[in-house]
XYZ file of C-alpha atoms in Angstrom:
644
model
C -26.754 54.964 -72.925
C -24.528 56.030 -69.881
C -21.265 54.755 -71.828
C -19.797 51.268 -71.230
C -18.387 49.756 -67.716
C -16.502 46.824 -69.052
C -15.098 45.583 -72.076
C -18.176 42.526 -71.360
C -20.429 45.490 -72.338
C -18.242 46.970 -75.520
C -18.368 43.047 -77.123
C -22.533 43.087 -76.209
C -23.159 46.600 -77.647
C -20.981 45.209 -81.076
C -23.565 42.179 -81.411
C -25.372 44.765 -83.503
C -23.580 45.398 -86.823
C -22.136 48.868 -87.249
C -24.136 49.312 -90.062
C -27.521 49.231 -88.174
C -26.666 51.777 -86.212
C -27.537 54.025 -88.727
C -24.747 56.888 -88.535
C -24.898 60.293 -90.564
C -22.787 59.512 -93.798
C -21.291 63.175 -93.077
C -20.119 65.512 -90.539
C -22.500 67.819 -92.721
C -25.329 65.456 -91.968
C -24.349 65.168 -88.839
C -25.178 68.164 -87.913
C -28.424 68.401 -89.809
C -29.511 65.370 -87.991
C -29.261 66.822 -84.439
C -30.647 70.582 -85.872
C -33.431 68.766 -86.915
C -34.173 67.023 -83.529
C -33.321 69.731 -81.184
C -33.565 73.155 -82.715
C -33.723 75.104 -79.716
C -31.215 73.427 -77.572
C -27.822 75.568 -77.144
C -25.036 74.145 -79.690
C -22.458 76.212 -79.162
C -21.795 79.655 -76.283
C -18.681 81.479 -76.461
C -17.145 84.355 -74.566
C -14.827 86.853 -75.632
C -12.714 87.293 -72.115
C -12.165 85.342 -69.137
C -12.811 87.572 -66.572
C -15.891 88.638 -68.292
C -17.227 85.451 -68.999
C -20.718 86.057 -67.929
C -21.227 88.090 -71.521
C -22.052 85.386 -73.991
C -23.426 84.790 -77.858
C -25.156 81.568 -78.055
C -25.715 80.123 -81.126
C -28.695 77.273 -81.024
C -28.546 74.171 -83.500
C -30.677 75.540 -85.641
C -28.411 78.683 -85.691
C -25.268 76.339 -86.090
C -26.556 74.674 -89.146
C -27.382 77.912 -90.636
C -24.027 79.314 -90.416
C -21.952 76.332 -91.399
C -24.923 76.012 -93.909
C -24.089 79.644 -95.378
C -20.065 78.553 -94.661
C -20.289 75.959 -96.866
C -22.048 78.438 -99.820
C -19.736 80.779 -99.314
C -16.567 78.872 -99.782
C -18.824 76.962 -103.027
C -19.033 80.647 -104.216
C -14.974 81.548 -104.129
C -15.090 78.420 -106.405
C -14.178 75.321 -103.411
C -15.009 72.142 -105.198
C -15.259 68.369 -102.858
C -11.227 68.077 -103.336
C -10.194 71.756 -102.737
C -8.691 72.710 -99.403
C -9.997 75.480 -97.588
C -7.530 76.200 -94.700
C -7.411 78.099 -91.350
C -5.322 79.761 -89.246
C -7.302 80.582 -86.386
C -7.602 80.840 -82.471
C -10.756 79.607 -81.007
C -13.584 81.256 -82.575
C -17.469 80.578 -83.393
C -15.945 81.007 -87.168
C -13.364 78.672 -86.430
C -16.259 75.831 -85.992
C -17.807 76.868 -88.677
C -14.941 76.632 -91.160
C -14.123 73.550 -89.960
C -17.369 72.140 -90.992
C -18.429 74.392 -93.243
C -15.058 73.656 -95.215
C -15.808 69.930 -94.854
C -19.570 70.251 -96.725
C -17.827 72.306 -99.341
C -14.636 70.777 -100.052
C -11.879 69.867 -97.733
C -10.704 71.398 -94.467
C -7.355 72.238 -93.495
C -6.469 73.030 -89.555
C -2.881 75.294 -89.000
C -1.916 76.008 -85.765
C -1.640 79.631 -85.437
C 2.137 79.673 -83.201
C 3.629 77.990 -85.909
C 6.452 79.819 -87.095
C 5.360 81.916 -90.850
C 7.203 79.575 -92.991
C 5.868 76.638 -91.534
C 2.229 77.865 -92.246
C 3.083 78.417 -95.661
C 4.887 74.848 -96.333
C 1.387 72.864 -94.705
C -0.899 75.055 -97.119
C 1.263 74.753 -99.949
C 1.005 70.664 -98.939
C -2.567 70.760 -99.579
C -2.431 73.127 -102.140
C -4.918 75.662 -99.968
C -7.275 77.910 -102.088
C -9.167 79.733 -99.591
C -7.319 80.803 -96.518
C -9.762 81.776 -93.108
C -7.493 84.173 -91.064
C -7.929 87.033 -88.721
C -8.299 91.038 -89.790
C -5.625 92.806 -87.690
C -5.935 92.966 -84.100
C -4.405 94.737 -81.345
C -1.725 92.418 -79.117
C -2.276 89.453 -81.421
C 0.460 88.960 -84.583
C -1.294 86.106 -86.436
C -2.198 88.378 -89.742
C 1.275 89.900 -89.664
C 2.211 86.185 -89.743
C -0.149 85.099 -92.445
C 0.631 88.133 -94.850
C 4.315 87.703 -94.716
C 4.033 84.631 -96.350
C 0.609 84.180 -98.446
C 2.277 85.446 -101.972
C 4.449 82.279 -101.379
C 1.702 79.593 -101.825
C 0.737 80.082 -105.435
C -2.379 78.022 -105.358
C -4.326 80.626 -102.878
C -6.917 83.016 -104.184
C -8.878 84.327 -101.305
C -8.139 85.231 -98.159
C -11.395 85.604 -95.318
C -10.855 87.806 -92.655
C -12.373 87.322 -89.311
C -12.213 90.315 -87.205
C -12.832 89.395 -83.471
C -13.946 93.616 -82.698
C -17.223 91.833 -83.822
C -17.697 90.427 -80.201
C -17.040 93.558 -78.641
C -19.616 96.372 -78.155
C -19.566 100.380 -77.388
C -16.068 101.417 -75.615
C -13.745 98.299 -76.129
C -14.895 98.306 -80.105
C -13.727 101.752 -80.206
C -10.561 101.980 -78.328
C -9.753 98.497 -80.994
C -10.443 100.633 -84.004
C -8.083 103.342 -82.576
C -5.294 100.962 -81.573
C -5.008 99.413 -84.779
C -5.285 102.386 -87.137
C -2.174 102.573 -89.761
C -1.672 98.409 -88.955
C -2.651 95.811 -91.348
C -2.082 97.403 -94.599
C 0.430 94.715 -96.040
C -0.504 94.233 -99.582
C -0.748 90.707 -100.594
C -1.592 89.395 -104.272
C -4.943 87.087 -102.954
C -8.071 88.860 -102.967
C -9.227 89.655 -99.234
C -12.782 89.972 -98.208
C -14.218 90.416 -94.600
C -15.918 86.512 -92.805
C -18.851 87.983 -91.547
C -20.157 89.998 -94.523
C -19.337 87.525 -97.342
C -21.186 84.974 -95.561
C -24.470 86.909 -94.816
C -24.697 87.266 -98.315
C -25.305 83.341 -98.587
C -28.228 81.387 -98.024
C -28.501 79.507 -94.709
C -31.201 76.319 -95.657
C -29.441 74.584 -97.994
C -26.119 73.380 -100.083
C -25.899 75.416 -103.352
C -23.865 73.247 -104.664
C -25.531 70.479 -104.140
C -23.580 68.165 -103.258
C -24.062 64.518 -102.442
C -21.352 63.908 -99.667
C -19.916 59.967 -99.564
C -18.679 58.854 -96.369
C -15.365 58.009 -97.873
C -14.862 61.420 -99.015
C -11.806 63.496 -97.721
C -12.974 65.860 -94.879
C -10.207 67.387 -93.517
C -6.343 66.970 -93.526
C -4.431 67.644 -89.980
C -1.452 68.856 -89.302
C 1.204 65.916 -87.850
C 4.469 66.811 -87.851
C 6.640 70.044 -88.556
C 9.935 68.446 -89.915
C 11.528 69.728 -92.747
C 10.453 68.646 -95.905
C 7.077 68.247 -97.289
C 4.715 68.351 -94.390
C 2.801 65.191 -92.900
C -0.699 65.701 -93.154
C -3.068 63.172 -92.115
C -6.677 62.682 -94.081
C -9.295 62.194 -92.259
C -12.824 60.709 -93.807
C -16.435 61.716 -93.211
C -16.497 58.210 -92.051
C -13.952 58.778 -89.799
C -15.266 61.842 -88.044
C -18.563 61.074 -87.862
C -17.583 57.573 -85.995
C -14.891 59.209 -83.902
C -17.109 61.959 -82.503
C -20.281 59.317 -82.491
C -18.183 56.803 -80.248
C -16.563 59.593 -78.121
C -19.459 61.221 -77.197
C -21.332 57.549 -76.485
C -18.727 56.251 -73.772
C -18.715 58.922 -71.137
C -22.817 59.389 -71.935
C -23.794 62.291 -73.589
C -27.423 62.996 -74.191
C -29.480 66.533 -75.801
C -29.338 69.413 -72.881
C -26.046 68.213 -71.414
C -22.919 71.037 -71.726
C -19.368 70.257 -72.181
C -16.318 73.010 -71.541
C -14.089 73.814 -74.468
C -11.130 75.318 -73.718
C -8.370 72.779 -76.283
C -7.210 74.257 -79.324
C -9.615 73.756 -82.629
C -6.271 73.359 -84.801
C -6.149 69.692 -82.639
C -8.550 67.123 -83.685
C -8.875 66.414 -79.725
C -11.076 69.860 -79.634
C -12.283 69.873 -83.124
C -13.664 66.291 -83.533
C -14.412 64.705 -80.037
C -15.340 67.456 -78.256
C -16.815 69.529 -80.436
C -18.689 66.932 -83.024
C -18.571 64.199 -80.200
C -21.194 66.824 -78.309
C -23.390 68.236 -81.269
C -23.624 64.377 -82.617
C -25.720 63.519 -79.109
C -27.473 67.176 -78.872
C -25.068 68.162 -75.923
C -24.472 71.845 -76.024
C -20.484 73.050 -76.180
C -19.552 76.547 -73.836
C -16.013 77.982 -75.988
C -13.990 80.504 -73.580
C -11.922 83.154 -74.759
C -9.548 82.758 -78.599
C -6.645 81.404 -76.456
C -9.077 78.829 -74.823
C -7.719 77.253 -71.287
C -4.269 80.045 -72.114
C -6.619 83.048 -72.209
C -6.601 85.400 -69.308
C -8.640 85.512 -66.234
C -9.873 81.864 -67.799
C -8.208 79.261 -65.243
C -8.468 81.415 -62.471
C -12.429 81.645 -62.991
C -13.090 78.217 -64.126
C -14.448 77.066 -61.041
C -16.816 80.307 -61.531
C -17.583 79.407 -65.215
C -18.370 75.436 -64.369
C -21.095 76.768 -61.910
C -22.016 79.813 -64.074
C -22.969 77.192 -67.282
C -23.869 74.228 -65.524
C -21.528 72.171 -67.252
C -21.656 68.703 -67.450
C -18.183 67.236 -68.820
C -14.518 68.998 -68.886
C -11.750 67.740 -71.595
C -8.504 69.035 -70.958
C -4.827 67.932 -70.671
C -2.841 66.934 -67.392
C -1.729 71.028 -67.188
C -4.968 72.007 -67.343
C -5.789 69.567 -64.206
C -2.384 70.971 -62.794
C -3.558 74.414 -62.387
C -6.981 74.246 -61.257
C -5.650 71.989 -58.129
C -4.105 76.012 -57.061
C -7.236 77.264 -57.493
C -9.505 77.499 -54.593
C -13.068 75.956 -55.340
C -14.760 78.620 -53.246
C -18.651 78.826 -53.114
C -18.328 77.182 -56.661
C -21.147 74.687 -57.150
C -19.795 72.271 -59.404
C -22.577 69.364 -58.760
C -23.620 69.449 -62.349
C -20.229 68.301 -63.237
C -20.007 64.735 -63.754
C -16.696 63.821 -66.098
C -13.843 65.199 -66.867
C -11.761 63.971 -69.455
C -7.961 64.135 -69.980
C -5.676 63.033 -72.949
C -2.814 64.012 -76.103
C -0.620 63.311 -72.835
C 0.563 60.908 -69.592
C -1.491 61.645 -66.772
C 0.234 61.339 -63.502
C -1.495 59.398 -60.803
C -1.781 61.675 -57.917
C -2.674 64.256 -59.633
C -5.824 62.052 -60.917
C -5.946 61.371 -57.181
C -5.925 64.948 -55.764
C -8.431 66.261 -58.518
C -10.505 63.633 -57.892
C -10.420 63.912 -53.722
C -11.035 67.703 -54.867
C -14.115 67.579 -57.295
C -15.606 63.953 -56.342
C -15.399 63.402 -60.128
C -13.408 61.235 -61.644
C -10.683 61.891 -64.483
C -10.830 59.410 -67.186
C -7.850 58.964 -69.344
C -7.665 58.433 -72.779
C -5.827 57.208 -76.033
C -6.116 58.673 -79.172
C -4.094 59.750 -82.360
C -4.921 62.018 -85.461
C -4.149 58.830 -87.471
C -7.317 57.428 -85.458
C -9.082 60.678 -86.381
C -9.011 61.352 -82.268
C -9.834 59.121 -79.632
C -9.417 55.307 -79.423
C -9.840 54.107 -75.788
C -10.721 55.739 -72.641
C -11.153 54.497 -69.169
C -14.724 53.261 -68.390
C -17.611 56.404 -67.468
C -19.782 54.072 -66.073
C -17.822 51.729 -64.454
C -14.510 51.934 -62.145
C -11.662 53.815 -64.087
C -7.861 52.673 -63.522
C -6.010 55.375 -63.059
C -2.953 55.138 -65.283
C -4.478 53.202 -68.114
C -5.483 54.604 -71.063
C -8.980 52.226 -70.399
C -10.533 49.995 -72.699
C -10.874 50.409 -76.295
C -13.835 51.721 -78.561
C -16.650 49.358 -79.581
C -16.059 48.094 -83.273
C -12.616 49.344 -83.331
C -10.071 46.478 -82.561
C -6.996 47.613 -80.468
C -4.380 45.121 -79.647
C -0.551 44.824 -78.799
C 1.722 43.266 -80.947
C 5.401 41.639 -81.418
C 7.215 43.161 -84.482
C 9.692 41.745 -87.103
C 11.516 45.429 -87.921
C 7.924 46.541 -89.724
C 6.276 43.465 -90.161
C 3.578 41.690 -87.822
C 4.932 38.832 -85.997
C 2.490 37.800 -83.506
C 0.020 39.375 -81.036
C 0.814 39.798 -77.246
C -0.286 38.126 -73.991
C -2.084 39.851 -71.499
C 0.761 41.816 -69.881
C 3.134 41.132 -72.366
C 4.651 44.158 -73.623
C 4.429 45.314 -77.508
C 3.039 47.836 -80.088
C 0.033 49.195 -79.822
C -1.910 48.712 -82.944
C -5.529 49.533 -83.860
C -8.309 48.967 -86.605
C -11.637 49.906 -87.501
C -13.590 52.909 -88.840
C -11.617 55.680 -86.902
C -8.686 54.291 -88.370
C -7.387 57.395 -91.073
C -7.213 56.453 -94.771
C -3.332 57.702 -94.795
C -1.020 60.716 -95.299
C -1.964 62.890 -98.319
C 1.745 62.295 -99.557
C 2.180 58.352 -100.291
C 5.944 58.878 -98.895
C 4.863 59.022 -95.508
C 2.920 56.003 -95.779
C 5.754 53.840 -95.312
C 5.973 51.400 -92.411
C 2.152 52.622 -90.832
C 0.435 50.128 -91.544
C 0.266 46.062 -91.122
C -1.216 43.561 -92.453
C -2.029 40.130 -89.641
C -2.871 37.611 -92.533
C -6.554 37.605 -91.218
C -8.243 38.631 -94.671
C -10.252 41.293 -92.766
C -7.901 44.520 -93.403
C -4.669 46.334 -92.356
C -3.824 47.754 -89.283
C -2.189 50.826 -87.890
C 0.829 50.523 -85.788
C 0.399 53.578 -83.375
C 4.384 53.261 -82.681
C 3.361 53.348 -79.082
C 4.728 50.994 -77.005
C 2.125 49.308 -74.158
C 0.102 46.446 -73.180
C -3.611 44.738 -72.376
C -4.479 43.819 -68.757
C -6.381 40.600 -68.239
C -9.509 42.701 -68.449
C -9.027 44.438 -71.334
C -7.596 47.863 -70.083
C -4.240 49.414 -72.064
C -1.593 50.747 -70.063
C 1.032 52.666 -72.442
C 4.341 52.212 -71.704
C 6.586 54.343 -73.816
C 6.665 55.617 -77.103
C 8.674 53.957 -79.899
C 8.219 57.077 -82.480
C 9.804 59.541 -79.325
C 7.838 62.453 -79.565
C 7.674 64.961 -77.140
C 4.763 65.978 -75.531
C 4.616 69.080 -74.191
C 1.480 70.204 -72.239
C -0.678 67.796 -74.677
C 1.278 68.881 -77.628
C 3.213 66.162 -79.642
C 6.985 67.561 -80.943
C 8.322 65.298 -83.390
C 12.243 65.244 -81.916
C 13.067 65.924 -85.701
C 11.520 69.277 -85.430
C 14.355 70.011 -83.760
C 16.958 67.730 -84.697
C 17.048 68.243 -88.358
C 17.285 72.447 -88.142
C 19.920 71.818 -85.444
C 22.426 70.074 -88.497
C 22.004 73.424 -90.474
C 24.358 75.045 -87.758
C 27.687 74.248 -88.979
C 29.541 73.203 -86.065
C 26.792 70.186 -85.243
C 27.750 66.648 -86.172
C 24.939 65.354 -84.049
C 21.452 66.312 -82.635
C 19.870 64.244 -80.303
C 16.156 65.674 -79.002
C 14.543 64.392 -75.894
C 12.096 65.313 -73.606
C 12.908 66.985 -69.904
C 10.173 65.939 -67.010
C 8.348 68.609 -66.619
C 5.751 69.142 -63.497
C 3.841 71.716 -64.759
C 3.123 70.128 -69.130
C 4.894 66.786 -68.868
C 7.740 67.166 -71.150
C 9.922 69.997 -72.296
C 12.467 69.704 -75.278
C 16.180 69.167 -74.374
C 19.013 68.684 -77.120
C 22.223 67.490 -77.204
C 25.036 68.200 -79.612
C 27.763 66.593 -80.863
C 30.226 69.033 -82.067
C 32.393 68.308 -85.183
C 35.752 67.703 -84.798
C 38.074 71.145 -84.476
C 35.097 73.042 -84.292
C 33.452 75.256 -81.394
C 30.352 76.813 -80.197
C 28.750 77.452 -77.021
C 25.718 75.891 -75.515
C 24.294 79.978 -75.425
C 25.490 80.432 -79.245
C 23.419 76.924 -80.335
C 20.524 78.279 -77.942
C 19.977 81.341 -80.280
C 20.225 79.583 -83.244
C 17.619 76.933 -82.241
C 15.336 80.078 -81.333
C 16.009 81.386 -84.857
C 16.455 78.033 -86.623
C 13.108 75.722 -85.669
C 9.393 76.423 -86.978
C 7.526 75.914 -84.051
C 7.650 77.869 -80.814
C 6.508 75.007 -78.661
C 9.662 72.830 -80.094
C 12.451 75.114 -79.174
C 13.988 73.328 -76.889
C 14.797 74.741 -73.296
C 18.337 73.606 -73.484
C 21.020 72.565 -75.099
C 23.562 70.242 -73.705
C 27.126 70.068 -75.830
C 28.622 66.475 -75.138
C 31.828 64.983 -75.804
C 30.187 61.818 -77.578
C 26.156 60.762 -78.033
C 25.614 57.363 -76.957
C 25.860 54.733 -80.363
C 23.497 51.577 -80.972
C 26.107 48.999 -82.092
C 24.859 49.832 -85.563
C 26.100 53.601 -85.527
C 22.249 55.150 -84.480
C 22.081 57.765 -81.639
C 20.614 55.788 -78.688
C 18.246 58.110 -76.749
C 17.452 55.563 -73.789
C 20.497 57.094 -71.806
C 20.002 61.246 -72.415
C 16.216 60.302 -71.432
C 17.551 58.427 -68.183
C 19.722 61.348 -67.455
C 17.181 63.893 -67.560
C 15.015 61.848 -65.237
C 18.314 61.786 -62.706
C 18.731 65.020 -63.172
C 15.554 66.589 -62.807
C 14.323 64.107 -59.654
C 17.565 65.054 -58.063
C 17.228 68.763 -58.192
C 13.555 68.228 -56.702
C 14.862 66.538 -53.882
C 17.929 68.104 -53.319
C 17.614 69.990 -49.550
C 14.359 68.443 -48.908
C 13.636 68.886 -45.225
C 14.618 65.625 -43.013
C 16.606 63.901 -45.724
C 20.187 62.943 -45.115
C 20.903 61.161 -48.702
C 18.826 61.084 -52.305
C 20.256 58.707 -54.820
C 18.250 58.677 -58.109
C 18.845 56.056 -60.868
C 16.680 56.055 -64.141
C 16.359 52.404 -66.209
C 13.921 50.562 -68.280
C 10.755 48.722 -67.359
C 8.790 46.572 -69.438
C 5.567 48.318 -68.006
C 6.050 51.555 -67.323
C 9.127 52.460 -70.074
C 11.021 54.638 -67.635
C 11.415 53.688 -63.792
C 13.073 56.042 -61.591
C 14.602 54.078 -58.377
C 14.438 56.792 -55.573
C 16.304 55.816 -52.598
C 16.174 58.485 -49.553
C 18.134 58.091 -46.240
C 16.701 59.705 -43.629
C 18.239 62.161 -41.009
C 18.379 60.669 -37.510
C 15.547 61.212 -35.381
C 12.882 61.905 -38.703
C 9.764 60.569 -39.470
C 10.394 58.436 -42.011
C 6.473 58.729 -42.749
C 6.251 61.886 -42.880
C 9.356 62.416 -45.214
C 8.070 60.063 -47.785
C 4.749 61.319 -47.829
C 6.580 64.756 -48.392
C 8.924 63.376 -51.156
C 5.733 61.488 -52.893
C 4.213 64.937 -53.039
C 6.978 66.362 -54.909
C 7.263 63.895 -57.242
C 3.975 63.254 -57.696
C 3.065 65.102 -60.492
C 5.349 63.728 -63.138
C 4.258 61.732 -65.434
C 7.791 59.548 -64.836
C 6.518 56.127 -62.784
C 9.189 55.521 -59.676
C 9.378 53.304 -56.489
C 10.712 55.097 -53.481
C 12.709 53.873 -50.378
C 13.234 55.563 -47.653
C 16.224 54.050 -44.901
């Protein structure tokens, strides 16, 4: 079916029971399912370099089920039982899929993000206790084994380590000037055993499970990543159940069907590009093009993507509002992009004109979504076959509940109104099974009194239309999110107290045009103590685990703002940054006389910025708003303008 229009349509498709719909009761079988329908259909094309993008391998479902089937053997063979983590630490790469799910049909799978800082990597694999680590061989320009073998000795429960070596895509000259660039690199001598990907594997059969396993749909899959604080790492478990639904549902509401292509350019360390884009297609027999290890980052990529839309014929696009950004300053050309018919955007607030202008641009519409790795990956998205609103986060998945709720501290107190603002909670088979660690269980989950099962409160603050759309409104947990990237503001807070002359850290995010957010901290200094903003800067670079959270300032204050209860009180640094970021956007804009910019609270839209412009005598007051609505158009901070 062409997805859903309304949410008339979700309540008539949920008249038949979940169960009769008959879903795989693995990702494993998943992908079995759709091998054995469409063999010869494309599942999955990947090139090595942007500007090259033309020179493809394409692996066909039958192809993908044999090397996830001889994944799975392998990892069975280094002694992976159904609860024993296989991680990876890897850009985007045909292996990457196939250690995803290959991991999953063997034991469990473990994502890393590959810019996390060495110790980091080692703290989430000694969380889930990795024993087979997927990595890369040495590679010219790219530091991710030097990374890896710094700190593999430290997590004692890790035998093997698989190296992929991504010279295998290249051919003739380029494989040879690799194999001279990294001679006398990558000798680091670690205690695990290392073996090569690609020749382990083809030693493994490709039509069936050795092990023989029975999968359950309750089983553990895979645990993701969630948060990089100090301490023992948050790492949300996902069921089969879970990603089998999640990837069923998110391929089902913007239409997929066998033949169609999607573009895959997201991260596969995200559950965004791992499970709805890449499971949502194979689950309907739609075909997925990969470009280039850094994805959407790698060169000569957004510059050509116009190119590579026409070149592949692809159907659907799922990116984040920077991806969006940039292509609106590239030039179309003699592109011919008539095949494309969605494009999807979400992990982050996508601002309205830029929706607009993409849309004015393509003729295809941008449909926002909502999801979470605690819901697996996707839980509403604006409607593919009916009218989208742009700046909801659309209507919610069939036979998951999503509603918006009053709070007592933790506890459920009621549910909203239409339009009344509350939590955003959610239920149903997308809906994780918790955090690996019971610590971090605390406080996410609710029970209504209804008899039919807890909920889980998103911590994101929103509300329900009349006609069943969500519109977010803020985020009660405050993360950052930077170019679709969430930062926990502890990330950042916590190593900031190390630094001796901190009494305070207070993390917030900066507008940012270009991905949305950018970390900002301010410090409190201890009493008879000093240090300059330049001196905490370095130590923050030195200090926090993850490049993405280091923030791009630091502000020392006199005194954070206090909650009557002694709590740092964020609303005003977040207020400030708006102020101060809308004011240096307008200041010396052509024709304007005055620009006053206040920052407060809305119960819709979280943060409202009140612009008020006075124009210079004689301007067109027209043409100066439609100049300042340009310029402010692409943050994702609401505002209402005047212009006198």
């Amino acid at each position: 079916m062409a997805g859903f229009a309304s949410l008339a349509e979700i309540e008539a498709f949920e008249a038949t029971p979940l169960v009769e719909r008959d879903l795989p009761g693995s990702t494993y079988a998943a992908i079995q399912r759709t091998a054995a329908a469409h063999p010869d259909l494309s599942a999955l094309i990947f090139f090595l370099q942007g500007a090259a993008y033309q020179h493809a391998v394409t692996f066909t479902f039958r192809d993908f089920l044999a090397r996830v089937t001889q994944t799975a053997n392998m990892f069975h063979a280094l002694g992976v039982g159904p609860q024993e983590t296989v991680s990876y630490v890897l850009p985007n790469l045909p292996q990457t899929y196939f250690t995803l799910y290959g991991g999953e049909a063997a034991g469990v799978a473990n994502p890393i993000n590959p810019l996390l800082e060495p110790r980091t990597i080692a703290e989430i694999m000694n969380a889930a206790r990795t024993k087979v680590l997927v990595t890369l061989a040495p590679f010219p320009k790219v530091d991710v084994w030097e990374k890896v073998s710094s700190i593999v000795d430290d997590v004692p429960t890790l035998e093997t380590i698989l190296q992929v070596d991504i010279a295998g895509y290249l051919s003739g000259i380029k494989k040879l000037a690799v194999s001279v660039m990294r001679l006398g690199k990558g000798g680091a001598k670690v205690r695990a055993r290392v073996l090569d990907f690609d020749k382990t594997l083809a030693q493994q059969p490709a039509d069936r499970l050795v092990s023989g396993r029975t999968i359950a749909a309750s089983d553990v899959a895979s645990y993701f990543h969630t948060g990089g604080t100090t301490g023992v790492p948050k790492l949300a478990m996902h069921s089969h159940a879970n990603e089998v639904f999640d990837g069923w549902m998110s391929g089902l509401v913007v239409g997929l069907a066998p033949g169609l292509r999607n573009y895959l350019g997201l991260p596969l360390f995200h559950n965004y590009g791992a499970i709805a884009v890449g499971l949502g297609s194979w689950i309907h027999g739609t075909g997925v093009v990969m470009g280039t290890p850094q994805g959407f980052r790698g060169e000569g990529v957004v510059p050509n993507l116009w190119k590579i839309l026409d070149h592949y014929q692809i159907n659907g696009l799922a990116g984040v509002p920077t991806l969006y950004k940039a292509l609106l300053n590239v030039p179309v050309g003699d592109a011919d992009l008539s095949a494309l018919r969605v494009a999807i955007c979400g992990s982050a607030p996508l601002p309205v004109e830029l929706a607009r202008q993409f849309t004015a641009r393509t003729n295809v519409n941008i449909l926002e979504g909502y999801g979470l790795t605690e819901g697996t990956s996707v839980s509403s998205a604006n409607p593919f076959a009916g009218t989208p609103r742009i700046g909801s986060v659309g209507l919610r998945f069939a036979y998951q509940e999503m509603r918006v709720a009053q709070l007592d501290g933790d506890q459920f107190a009621r549910f909203c109104e239409p339009g009344e603002p509350g939590i955003v909670i959610v239920r149903g088979p997308n809906v994780f099974p918790g955090y690996k660690e019971a610590v971090h269980n605390q406080g996410v989950f609710l029970e209504t009194g209804d008899g039919r099962g807890r909920w889980l409160n998103t911590g994101d603050m929103g509300y329900q239309d009349a006609d069943g759309f969500f519109w977010l409104t803020g985020r009660k947990k405050e993360l950052i999110i930077r170019g679709g990237h969430n930062i926990d503001p502890k990330q950042i807070e916590e190593p900031m107290y190390q630094h001796p002359a901190v009494a305070l850290a207070a993390a917030v995010g900066r507008p940012d045009p270009r991905v949305g957010e950018l970390p900002v901290v301010y410090v409190e200094l201890k009493p008879d103590m000093t240090a300059s903003e330049d001196e905490l800067m370095a130590f923050a670079q030195t200090a926090i685990g993850e490049r993405a959270a280091v923030p791009k300032q630091v502000r020392i204050t006199e005194q954070l703002p206090l909650t009557a209860v002694g709590k740092v009180y964020k609303l005003p640094l977040i207020y400030e940054q708006v102020v101060d970021v809308f004011t240096a956007e307008l200041r010396g804009i052509e024709g304007a006389a005055t620009v006053d910019v206040r920052a407060e609270g809305h119960k819709q839209w979280g943060t409202l910025a009140l612009v008020a412009v006075t124009a210079q005598p004689g301007v067109d007051k027209a043409h100066l708003e439609a100049a300042i609505r340009e310029r402010l158009g692409s943050y994702p901070v609401r505002y209402e303008l005047t212009v006198a």
